[in-house]
Coordinates of C-alpha atoms in Angstrom, one line a residue:
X892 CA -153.9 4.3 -108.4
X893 CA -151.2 3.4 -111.1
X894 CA -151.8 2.1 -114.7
X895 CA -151.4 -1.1 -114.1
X896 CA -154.3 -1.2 -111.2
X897 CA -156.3 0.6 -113.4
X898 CA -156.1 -1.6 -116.3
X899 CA -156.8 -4.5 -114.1
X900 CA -159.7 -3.0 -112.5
X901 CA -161.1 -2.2 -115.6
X902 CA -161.1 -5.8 -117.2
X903 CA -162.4 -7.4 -114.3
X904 CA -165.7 -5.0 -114.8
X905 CA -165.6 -5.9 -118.5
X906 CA -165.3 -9.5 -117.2
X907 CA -168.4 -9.0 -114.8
X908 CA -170.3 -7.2 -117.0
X909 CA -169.7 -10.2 -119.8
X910 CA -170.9 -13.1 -116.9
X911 CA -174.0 -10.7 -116.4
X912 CA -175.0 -10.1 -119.9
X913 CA -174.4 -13.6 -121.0
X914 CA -176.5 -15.5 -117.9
X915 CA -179.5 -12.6 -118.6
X916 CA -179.3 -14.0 -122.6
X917 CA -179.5 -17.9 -121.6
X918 CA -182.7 -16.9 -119.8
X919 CA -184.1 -14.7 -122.4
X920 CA -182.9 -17.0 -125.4
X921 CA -184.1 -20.0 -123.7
X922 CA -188.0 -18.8 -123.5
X923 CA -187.6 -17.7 -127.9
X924 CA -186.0 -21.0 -128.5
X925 CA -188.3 -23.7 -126.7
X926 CA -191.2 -21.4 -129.0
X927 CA -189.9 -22.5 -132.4
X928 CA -189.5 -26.2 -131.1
X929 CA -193.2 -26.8 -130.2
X930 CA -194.5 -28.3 -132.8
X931 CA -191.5 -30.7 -132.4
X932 CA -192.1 -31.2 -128.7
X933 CA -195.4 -31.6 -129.0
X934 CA -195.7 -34.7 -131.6
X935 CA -192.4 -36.2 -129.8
X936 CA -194.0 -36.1 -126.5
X937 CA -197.9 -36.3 -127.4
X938 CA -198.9 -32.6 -126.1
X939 CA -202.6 -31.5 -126.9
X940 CA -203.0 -28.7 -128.5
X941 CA -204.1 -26.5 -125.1
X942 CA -201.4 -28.7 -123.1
X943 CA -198.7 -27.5 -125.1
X944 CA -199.4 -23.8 -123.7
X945 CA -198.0 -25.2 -120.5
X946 CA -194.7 -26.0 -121.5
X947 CA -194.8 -22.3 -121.4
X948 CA -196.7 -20.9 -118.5
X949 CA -194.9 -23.8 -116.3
X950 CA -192.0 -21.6 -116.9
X951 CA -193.5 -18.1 -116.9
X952 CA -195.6 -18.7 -113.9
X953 CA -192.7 -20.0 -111.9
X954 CA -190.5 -17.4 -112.9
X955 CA -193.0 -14.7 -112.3
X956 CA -194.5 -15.8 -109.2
X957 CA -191.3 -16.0 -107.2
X958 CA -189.6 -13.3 -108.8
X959 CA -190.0 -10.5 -106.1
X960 CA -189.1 -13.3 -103.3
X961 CA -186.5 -13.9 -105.5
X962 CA -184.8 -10.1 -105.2
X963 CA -185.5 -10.0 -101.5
X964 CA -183.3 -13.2 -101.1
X965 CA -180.5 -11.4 -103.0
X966 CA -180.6 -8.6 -100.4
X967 CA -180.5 -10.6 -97.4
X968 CA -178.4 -13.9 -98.2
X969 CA -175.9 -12.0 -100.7
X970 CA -176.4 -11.1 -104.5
X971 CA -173.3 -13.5 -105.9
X972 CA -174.5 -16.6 -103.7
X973 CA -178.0 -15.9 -105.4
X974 CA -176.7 -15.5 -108.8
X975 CA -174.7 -19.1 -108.8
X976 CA -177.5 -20.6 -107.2
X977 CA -180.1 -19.6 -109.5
X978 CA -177.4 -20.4 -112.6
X979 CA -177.4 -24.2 -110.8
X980 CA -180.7 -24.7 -110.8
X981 CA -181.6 -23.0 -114.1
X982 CA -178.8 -25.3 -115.7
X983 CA -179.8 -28.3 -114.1
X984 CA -183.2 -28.0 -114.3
X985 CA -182.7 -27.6 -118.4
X986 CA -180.7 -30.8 -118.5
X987 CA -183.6 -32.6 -117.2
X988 CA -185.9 -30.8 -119.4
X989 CA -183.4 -32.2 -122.2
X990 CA -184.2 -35.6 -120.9
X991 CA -187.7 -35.3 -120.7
X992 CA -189.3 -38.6 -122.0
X993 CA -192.9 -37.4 -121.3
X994 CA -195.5 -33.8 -120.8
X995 CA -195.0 -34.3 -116.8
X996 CA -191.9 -34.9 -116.7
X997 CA -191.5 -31.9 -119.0
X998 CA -193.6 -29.6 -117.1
X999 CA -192.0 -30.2 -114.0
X1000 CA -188.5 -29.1 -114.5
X1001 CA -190.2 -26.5 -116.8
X1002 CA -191.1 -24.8 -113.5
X1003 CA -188.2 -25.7 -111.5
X1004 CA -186.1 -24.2 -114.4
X1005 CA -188.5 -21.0 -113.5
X1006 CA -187.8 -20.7 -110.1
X1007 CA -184.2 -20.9 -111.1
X1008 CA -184.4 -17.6 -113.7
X1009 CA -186.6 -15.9 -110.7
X1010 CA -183.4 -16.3 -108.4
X1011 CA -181.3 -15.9 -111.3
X1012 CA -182.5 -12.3 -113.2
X1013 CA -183.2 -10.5 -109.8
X1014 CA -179.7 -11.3 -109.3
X1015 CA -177.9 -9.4 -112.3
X1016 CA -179.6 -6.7 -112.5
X1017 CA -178.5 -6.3 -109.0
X1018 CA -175.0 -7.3 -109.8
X1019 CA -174.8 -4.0 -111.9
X1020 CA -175.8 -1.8 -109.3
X1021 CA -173.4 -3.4 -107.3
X1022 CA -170.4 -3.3 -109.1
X1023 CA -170.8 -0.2 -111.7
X1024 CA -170.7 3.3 -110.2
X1025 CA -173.8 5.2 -110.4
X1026 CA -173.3 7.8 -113.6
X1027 CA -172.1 6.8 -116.8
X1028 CA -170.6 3.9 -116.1
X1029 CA -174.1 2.1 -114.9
X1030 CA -176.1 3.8 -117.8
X1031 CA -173.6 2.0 -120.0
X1032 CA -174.3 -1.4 -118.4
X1033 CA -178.3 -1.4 -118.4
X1034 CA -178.2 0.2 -121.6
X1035 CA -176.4 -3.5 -122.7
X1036 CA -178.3 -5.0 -120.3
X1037 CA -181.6 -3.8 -121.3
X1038 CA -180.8 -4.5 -125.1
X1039 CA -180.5 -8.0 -124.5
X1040 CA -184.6 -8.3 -123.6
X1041 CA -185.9 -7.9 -126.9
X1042 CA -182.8 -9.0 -129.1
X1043 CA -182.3 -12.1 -127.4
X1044 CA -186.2 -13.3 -128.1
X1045 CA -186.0 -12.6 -131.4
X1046 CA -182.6 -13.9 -132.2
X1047 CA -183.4 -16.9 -129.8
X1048 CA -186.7 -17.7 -132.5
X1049 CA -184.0 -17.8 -135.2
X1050 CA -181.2 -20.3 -133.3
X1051 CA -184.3 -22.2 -131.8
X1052 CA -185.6 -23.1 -135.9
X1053 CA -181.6 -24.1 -136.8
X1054 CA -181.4 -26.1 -133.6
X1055 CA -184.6 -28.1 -134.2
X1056 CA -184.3 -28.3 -137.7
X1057 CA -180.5 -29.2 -137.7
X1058 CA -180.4 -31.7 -134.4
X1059 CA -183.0 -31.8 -132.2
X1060 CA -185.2 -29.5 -129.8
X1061 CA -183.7 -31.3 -126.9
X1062 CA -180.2 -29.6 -127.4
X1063 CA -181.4 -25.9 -127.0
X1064 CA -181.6 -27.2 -123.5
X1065 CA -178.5 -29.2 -123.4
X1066 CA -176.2 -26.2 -124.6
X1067 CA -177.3 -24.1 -121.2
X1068 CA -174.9 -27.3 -119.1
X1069 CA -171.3 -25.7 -120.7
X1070 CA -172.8 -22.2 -120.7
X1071 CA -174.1 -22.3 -117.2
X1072 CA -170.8 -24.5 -115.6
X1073 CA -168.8 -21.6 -117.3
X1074 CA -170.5 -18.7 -115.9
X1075 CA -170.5 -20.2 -112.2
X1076 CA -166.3 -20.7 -112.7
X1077 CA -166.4 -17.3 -114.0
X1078 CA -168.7 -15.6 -110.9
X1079 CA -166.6 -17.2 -108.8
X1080 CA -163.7 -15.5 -109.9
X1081 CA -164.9 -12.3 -110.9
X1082 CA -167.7 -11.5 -108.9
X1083 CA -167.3 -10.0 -105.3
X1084 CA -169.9 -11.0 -102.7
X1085 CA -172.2 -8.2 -100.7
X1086 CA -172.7 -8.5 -97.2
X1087 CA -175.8 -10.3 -95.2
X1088 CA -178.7 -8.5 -94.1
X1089 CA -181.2 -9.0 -91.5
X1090 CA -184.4 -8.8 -93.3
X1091 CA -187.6 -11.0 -93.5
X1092 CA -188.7 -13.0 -96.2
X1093 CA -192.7 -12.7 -97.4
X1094 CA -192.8 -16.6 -98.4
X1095 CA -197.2 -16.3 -97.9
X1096 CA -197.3 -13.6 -100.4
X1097 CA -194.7 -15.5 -102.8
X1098 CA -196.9 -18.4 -102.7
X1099 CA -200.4 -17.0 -102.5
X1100 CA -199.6 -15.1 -105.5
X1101 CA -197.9 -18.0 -108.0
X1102 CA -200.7 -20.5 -106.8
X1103 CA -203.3 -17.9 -107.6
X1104 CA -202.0 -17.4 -110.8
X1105 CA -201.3 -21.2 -111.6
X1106 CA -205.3 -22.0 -110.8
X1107 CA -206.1 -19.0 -113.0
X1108 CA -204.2 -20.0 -115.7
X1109 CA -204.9 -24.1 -115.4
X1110 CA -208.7 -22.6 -115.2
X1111 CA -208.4 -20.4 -118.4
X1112 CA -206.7 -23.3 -120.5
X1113 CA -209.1 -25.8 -119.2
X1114 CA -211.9 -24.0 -120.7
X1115 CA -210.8 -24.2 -124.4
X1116 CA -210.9 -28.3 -124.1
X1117 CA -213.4 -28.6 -121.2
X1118 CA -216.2 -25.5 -121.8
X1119 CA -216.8 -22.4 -119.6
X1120 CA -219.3 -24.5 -117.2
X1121 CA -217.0 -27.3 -116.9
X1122 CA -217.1 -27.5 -112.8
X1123 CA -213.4 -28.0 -112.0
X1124 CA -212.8 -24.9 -114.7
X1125 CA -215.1 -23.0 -112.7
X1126 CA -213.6 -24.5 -109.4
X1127 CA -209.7 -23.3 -110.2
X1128 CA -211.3 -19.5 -111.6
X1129 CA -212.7 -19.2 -107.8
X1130 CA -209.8 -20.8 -106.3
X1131 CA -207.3 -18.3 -108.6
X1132 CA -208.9 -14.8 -107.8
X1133 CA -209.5 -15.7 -103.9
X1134 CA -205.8 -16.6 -103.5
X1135 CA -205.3 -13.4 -105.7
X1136 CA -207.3 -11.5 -103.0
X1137 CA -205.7 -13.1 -99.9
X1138 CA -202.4 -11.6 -101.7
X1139 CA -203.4 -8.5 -101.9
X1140 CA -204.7 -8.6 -98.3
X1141 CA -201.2 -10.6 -97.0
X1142 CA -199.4 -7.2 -98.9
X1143 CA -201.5 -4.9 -96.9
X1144 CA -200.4 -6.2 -93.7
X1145 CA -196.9 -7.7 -94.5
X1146 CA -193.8 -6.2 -92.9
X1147 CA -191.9 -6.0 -95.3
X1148 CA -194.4 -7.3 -98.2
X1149 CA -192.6 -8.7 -101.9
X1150 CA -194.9 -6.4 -103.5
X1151 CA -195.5 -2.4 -102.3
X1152 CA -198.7 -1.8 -102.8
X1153 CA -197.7 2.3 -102.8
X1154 CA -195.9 1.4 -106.3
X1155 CA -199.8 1.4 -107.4
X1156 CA -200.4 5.0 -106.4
X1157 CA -198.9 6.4 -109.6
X1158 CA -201.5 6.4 -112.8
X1159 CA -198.3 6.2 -114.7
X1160 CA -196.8 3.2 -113.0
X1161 CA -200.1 1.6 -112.9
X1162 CA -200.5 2.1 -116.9
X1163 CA -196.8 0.9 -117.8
X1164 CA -197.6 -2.3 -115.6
X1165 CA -201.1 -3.0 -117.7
X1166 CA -199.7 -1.9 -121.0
X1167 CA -196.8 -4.3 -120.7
X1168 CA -199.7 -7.2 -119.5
X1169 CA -201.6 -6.5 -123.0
X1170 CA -198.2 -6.0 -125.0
X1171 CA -196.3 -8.9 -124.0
X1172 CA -199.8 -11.2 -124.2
X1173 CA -200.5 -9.9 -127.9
X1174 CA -196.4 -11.3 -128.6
X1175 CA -196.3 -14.0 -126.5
X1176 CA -199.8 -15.5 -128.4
X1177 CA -198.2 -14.5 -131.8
X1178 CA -195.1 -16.4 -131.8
X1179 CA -196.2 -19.2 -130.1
X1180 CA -199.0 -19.8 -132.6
X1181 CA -197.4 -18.3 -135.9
X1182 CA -194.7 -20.6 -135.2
X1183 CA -197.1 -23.8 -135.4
X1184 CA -198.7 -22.1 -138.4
X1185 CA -195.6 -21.9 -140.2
X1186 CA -194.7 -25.5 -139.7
X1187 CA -198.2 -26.7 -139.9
X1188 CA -200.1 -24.8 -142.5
X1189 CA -197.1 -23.5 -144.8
X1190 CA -195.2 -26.7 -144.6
X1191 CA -192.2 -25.1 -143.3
X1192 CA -189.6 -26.9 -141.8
X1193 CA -187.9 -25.9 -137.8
X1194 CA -185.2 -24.6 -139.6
X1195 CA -187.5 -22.4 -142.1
X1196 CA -189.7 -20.9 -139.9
X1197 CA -186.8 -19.5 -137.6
X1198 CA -185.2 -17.9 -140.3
X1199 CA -188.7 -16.6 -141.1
X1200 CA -188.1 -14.6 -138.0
X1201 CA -185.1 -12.4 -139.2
X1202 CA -186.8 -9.7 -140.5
X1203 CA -188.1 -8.7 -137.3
X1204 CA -185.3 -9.9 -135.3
X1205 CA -183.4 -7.4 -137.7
X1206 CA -185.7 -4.3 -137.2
X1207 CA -185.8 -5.2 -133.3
X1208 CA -181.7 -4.8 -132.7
X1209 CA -181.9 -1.4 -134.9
X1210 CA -184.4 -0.1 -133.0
X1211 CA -183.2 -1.1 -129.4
X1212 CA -180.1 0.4 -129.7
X1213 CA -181.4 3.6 -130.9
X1214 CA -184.1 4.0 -128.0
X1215 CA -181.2 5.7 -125.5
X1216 CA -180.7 8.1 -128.3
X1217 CA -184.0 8.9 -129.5
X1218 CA -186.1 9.3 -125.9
X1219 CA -183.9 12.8 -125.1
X1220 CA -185.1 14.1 -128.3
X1221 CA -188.6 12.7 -129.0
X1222 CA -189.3 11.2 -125.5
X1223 CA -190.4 8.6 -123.7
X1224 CA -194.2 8.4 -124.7
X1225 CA -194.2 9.3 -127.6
X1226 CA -191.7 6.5 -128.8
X1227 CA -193.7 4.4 -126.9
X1228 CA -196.5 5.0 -128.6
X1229 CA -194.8 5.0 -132.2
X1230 CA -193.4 1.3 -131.1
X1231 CA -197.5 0.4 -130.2
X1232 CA -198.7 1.8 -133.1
X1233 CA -195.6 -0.1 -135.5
X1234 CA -196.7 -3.2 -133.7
X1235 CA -200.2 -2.5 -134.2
X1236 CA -200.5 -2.3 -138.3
X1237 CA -197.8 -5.5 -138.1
X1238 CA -200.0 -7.4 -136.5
X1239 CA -203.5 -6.1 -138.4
X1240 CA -201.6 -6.6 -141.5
X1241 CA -200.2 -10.0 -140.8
X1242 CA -203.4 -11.4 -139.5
X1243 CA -204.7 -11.3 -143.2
X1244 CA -202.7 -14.4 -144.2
X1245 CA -203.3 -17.1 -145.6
X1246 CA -201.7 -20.3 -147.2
X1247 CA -201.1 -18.4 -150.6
X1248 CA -199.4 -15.3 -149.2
X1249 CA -196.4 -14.7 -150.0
X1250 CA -193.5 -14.1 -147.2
X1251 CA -191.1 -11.5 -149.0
X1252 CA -194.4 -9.6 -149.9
X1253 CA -197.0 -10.3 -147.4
X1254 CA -195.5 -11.7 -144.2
X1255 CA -191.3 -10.2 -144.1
X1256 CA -193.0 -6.5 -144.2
X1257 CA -195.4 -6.8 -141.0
X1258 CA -192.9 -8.8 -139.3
X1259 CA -190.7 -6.1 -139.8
X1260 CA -193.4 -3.5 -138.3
X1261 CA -193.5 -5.8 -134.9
X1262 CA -190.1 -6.0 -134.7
X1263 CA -190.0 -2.4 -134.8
X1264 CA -192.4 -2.1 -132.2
X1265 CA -190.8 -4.5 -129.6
X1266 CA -187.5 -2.3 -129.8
X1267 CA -189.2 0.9 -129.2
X1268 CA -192.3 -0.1 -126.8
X1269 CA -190.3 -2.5 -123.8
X1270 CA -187.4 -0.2 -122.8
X1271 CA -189.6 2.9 -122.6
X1272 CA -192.2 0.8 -120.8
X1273 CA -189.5 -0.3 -118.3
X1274 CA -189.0 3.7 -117.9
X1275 CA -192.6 4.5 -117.0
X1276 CA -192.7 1.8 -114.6
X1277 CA -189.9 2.9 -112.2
X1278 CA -190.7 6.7 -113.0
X1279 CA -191.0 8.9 -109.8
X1280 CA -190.0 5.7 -107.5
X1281 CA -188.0 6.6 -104.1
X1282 CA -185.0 5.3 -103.9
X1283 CA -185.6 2.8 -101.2
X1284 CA -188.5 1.3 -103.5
X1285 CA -186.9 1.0 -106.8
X1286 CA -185.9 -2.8 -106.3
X1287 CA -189.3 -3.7 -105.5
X1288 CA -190.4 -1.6 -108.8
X1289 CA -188.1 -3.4 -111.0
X1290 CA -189.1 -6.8 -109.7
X1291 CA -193.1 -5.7 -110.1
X1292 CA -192.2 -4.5 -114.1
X1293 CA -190.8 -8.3 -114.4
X1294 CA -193.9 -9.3 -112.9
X1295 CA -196.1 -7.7 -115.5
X1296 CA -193.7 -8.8 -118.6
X1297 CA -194.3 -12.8 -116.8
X1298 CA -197.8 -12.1 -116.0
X1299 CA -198.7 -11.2 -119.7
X1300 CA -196.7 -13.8 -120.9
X1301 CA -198.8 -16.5 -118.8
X1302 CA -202.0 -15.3 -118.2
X1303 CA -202.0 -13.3 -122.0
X1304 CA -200.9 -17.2 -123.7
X1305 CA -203.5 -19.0 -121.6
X1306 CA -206.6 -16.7 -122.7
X1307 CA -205.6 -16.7 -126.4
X1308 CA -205.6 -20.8 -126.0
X1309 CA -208.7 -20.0 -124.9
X1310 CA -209.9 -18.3 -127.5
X1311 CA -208.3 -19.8 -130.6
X1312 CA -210.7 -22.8 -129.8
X1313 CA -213.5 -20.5 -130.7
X1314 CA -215.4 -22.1 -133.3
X1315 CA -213.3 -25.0 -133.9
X1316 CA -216.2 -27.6 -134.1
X1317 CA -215.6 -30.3 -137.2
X1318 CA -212.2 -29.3 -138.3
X1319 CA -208.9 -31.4 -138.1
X1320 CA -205.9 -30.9 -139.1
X1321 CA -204.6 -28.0 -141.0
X1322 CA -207.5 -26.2 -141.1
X1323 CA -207.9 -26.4 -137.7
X1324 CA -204.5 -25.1 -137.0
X1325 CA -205.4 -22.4 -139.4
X1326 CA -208.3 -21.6 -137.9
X1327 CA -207.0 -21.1 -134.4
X1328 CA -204.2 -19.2 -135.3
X1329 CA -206.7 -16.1 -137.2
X1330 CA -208.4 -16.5 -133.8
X1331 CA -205.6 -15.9 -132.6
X1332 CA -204.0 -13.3 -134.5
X1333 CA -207.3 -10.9 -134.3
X1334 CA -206.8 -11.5 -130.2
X1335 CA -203.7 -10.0 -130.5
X1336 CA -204.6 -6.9 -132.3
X1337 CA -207.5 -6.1 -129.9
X1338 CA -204.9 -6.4 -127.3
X1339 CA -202.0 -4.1 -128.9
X1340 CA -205.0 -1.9 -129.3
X1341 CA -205.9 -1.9 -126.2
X1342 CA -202.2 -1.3 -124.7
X1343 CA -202.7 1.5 -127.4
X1344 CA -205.1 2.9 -125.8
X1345 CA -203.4 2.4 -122.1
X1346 CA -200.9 4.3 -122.9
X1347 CA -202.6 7.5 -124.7
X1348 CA -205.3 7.7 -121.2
X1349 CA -203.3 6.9 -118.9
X1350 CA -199.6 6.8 -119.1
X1351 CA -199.0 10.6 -118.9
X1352 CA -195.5 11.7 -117.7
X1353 CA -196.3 14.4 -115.5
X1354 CA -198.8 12.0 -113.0
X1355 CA -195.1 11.1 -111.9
X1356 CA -195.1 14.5 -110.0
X1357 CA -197.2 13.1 -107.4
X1358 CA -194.5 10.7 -106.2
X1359 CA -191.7 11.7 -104.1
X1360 CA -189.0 13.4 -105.6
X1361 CA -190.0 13.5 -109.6
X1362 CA -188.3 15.8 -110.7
X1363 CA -184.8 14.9 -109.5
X1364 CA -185.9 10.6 -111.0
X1365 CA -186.8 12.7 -114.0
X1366 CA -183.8 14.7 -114.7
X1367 CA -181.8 11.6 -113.9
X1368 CA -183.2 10.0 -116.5
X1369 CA -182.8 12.6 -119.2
X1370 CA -179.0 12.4 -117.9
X1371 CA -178.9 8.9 -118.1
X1372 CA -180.0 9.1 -121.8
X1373 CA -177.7 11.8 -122.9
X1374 CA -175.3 9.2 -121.1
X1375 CA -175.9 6.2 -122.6
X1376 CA -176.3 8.3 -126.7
X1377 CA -173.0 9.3 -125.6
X1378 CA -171.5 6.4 -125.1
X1379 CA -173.1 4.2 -127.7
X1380 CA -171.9 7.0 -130.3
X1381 CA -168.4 6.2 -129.2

């Protein structure tokens, strides 16, 4: 191969690797920045207070629920005709969302714009694996993939205040019609297509599953404005956990089933998929409700409160791109733990606020310690999840870790609505905002705590050995992170 062939073939990977990196951001930036425009959305389009949740879980749910159907599609229809298709209906589903003149009409693209990202996201992760040699090369490429989780939701907090502060909430969605029309031009050119397989798709499973979820969640939320023994609460709870155990059963007996249920037989696996529930539960419930506390107890404005976020949107990127460095010579569980226990005093220390503390002293430092712990606790959680997986399963285990970081984000927001109305009786106003958000905050500690604890009993490396081939997954990964320190150093 001459220079010039090499040269090309190397910008057209740089050019694939850029479409990849920036459709994964518009998903992961557009969850962080519809956060910081709540209290916006919610007095523009008359939200209750446990309504508002679903402008969240719509999404989450959605994007979760369909995920794993989402990856199977890739494999049998082609990964590049996924990837555009999910980028159209992400990008117009968010135009409609931009348009949204009331809560339904809101909610509704809300979930079509998840079903979009659960096309979408299977998509480019499998893209890389396409298109990237296995070795250096791919370490290189979901080591900037990766990266993106955790800076993007910070940074997206940030751009979401100056958006709604500056113009409206409604253009965080509007900027994702340029961005997505862009990256479908882009695919197109770039992008090669894989072949067609013959495969089945588990469409009962896919739907038991997001339905179960949905009644769980409607059931949860409906409790904080309804009560516990409010019949149609109690009515979606039953309805949620027996279409929960008819997916289960449907997984059992499936072909070829969305969801292994073998990926369970690892205590490690197992513990990465709970700790990331309880970890991304305890964040999802403190940004969503320390952003309404900012702008409703502190007086802040859209613009304020996302710059509030910088500290820990600072502390995050550091620590992100120091994880492929640090795991070769610390490892995997202990930086996880380190990130859990960071997070941990962040949280306990920030749930002490009140409307006389002040940020530079008594918010910036514990924002600063969660931050810290989002960039050291996701990636090595997304390590433990696929450790000791067989080659043939590690799609499926990738999808099921995606599946935990939407089921925590869901189910986790949906129980601290729940529990933030604890105790509300007689207050209005600020006070009842401040109220539910130390409700709130003390909900997320117990759950960092108990991710905490997850992790010390039962996220032990060496479990792994009981899964097919360990120690050769293993050493690839130690490889991988020598890889990816190398190549970040340079």
């Amino acid at each position: 191969m001459d220079v010039t062939s090499v040269k090309n073939l190397s910008t057209r990977k740089t050019a694939i690797l850029a479409i990849i990196i920036v459709s994964y951001l518009m998903i992961v930036l557009d969850i962080s920045i519809v956060i910081t425009g709540l209290p916006k959305i919610r007095d523009e389009l008359q939200f209750s207070d446990a309504g508002l949740s679903w402008v969240h879980s719509a999404y989450t749910l959605a994007f979760g629920g369909f995920l794993l159907l989402g990856a199977r599609a890739g494999d049998i229809l082609g990964r590049r005709r996924l990837f555009m298709a999910g980028l159209a209906i992400f990008t117009a589903a968010s135009v409609v969302i931009g348009f949204a003149p009331s809560p339904a009409w809101m909610l509704g693209a809300r979930a079509v714009q998840g079903f979009g990202s659960a096309i979408l996201a299977p998509a480019t992760l499998a893209l890389i694996q396409t298109h990237f040699a296995e070795g250096p090369e791919r370490t290189r490429a979901v080591a900037y993939y990766s990266s993106v989780a955790g800076i993007g939701a910070s940074f997206g907090m940030v751009l979401g205040g100056l958006l709604a502060g500056w113009l409206s909430w409604r253009v965080g969605f509007f900027i994702n019609l340029p961005i997505g029309i862009a990256l479908m031009l882009a695919a197109r050119r770039y992008v090669g297509e894989t072949e067609r397989r013959t495969g089945e798709f588990d469409l009962a499973g896919a739907v038991s599953s997001t339905l179960g979820m949905t009644a769980l969640v409607y059931g949860i939320v409906r409790s904080a404005e309804e009560g516990a023994h409010d019949p149609l609460t109690l009515a979606a709870l039953a309805l949620g956990l027996l279409l929960l155990a008819v997916f289960v059963v449907n997984e059992r007996r499936a072909r070829q089933p969305i969801m292994p249920l073998r990926l369970f037989a690892s205590r490690e696996r197992v513990g990465a998929y709970l700790a990331r529930v309880l970890f991304l539960a305890a964040m999802i419930g403190f940004f969503f409700f320390f952003t309404q506390y900012l702008q409703g107890v502190l007086d802040f404005d859209p613009l304020a409160s996302g710059l509030a976020f910088i500290p820990a949107t600072l502390v995050n990127f550091v620590a992100a791109i120091s994880v492929p460095r640090l795991v070769p010579r610390f490892g995997n569980q202990r930086l996880l733990g380190f990130g859990l226990i960071s997070a941990l005093i962040g949280m306990l220390w920030i749930s002490q606020i009140s409307a006389e503390t002040s940020f530079l002293l008594g918010m910036a430092p514990p924002l600063m310690l969660i931050g810290l712990g989002q960039g050291f606790t996701l990636s090595p959680l997304t390590v433990a999840g696929i450790a000791g997986v067989a080659p043939g399963d590690a799609g499926a285990a990738g999808g099921v870790v995606n599946v935990a970081h939407q089921l925590g984000n869901s189910l986790g927001l949906s129980v601290l609505v729940a529990v933030a109305a604890r105790g509300a009786d007689g207050l209005a106003g600020s006070a009842l905002l401040a109220h539910r958000v130390d409700n709130v905050l003390i909900g997320c500690t117990i759950l960092l705590a108990a991710a905490l604890a997850v992790v010390a009993l039962i996220v032990r490396p060496h479990t792994a050995r009981r899964v097919e081939r360990p120690a050769t997954d293993r050493s690839l990964a130690c490889q991988n992170c020598r890889s990816v320190s190398q190549d970040l150093a340079a």
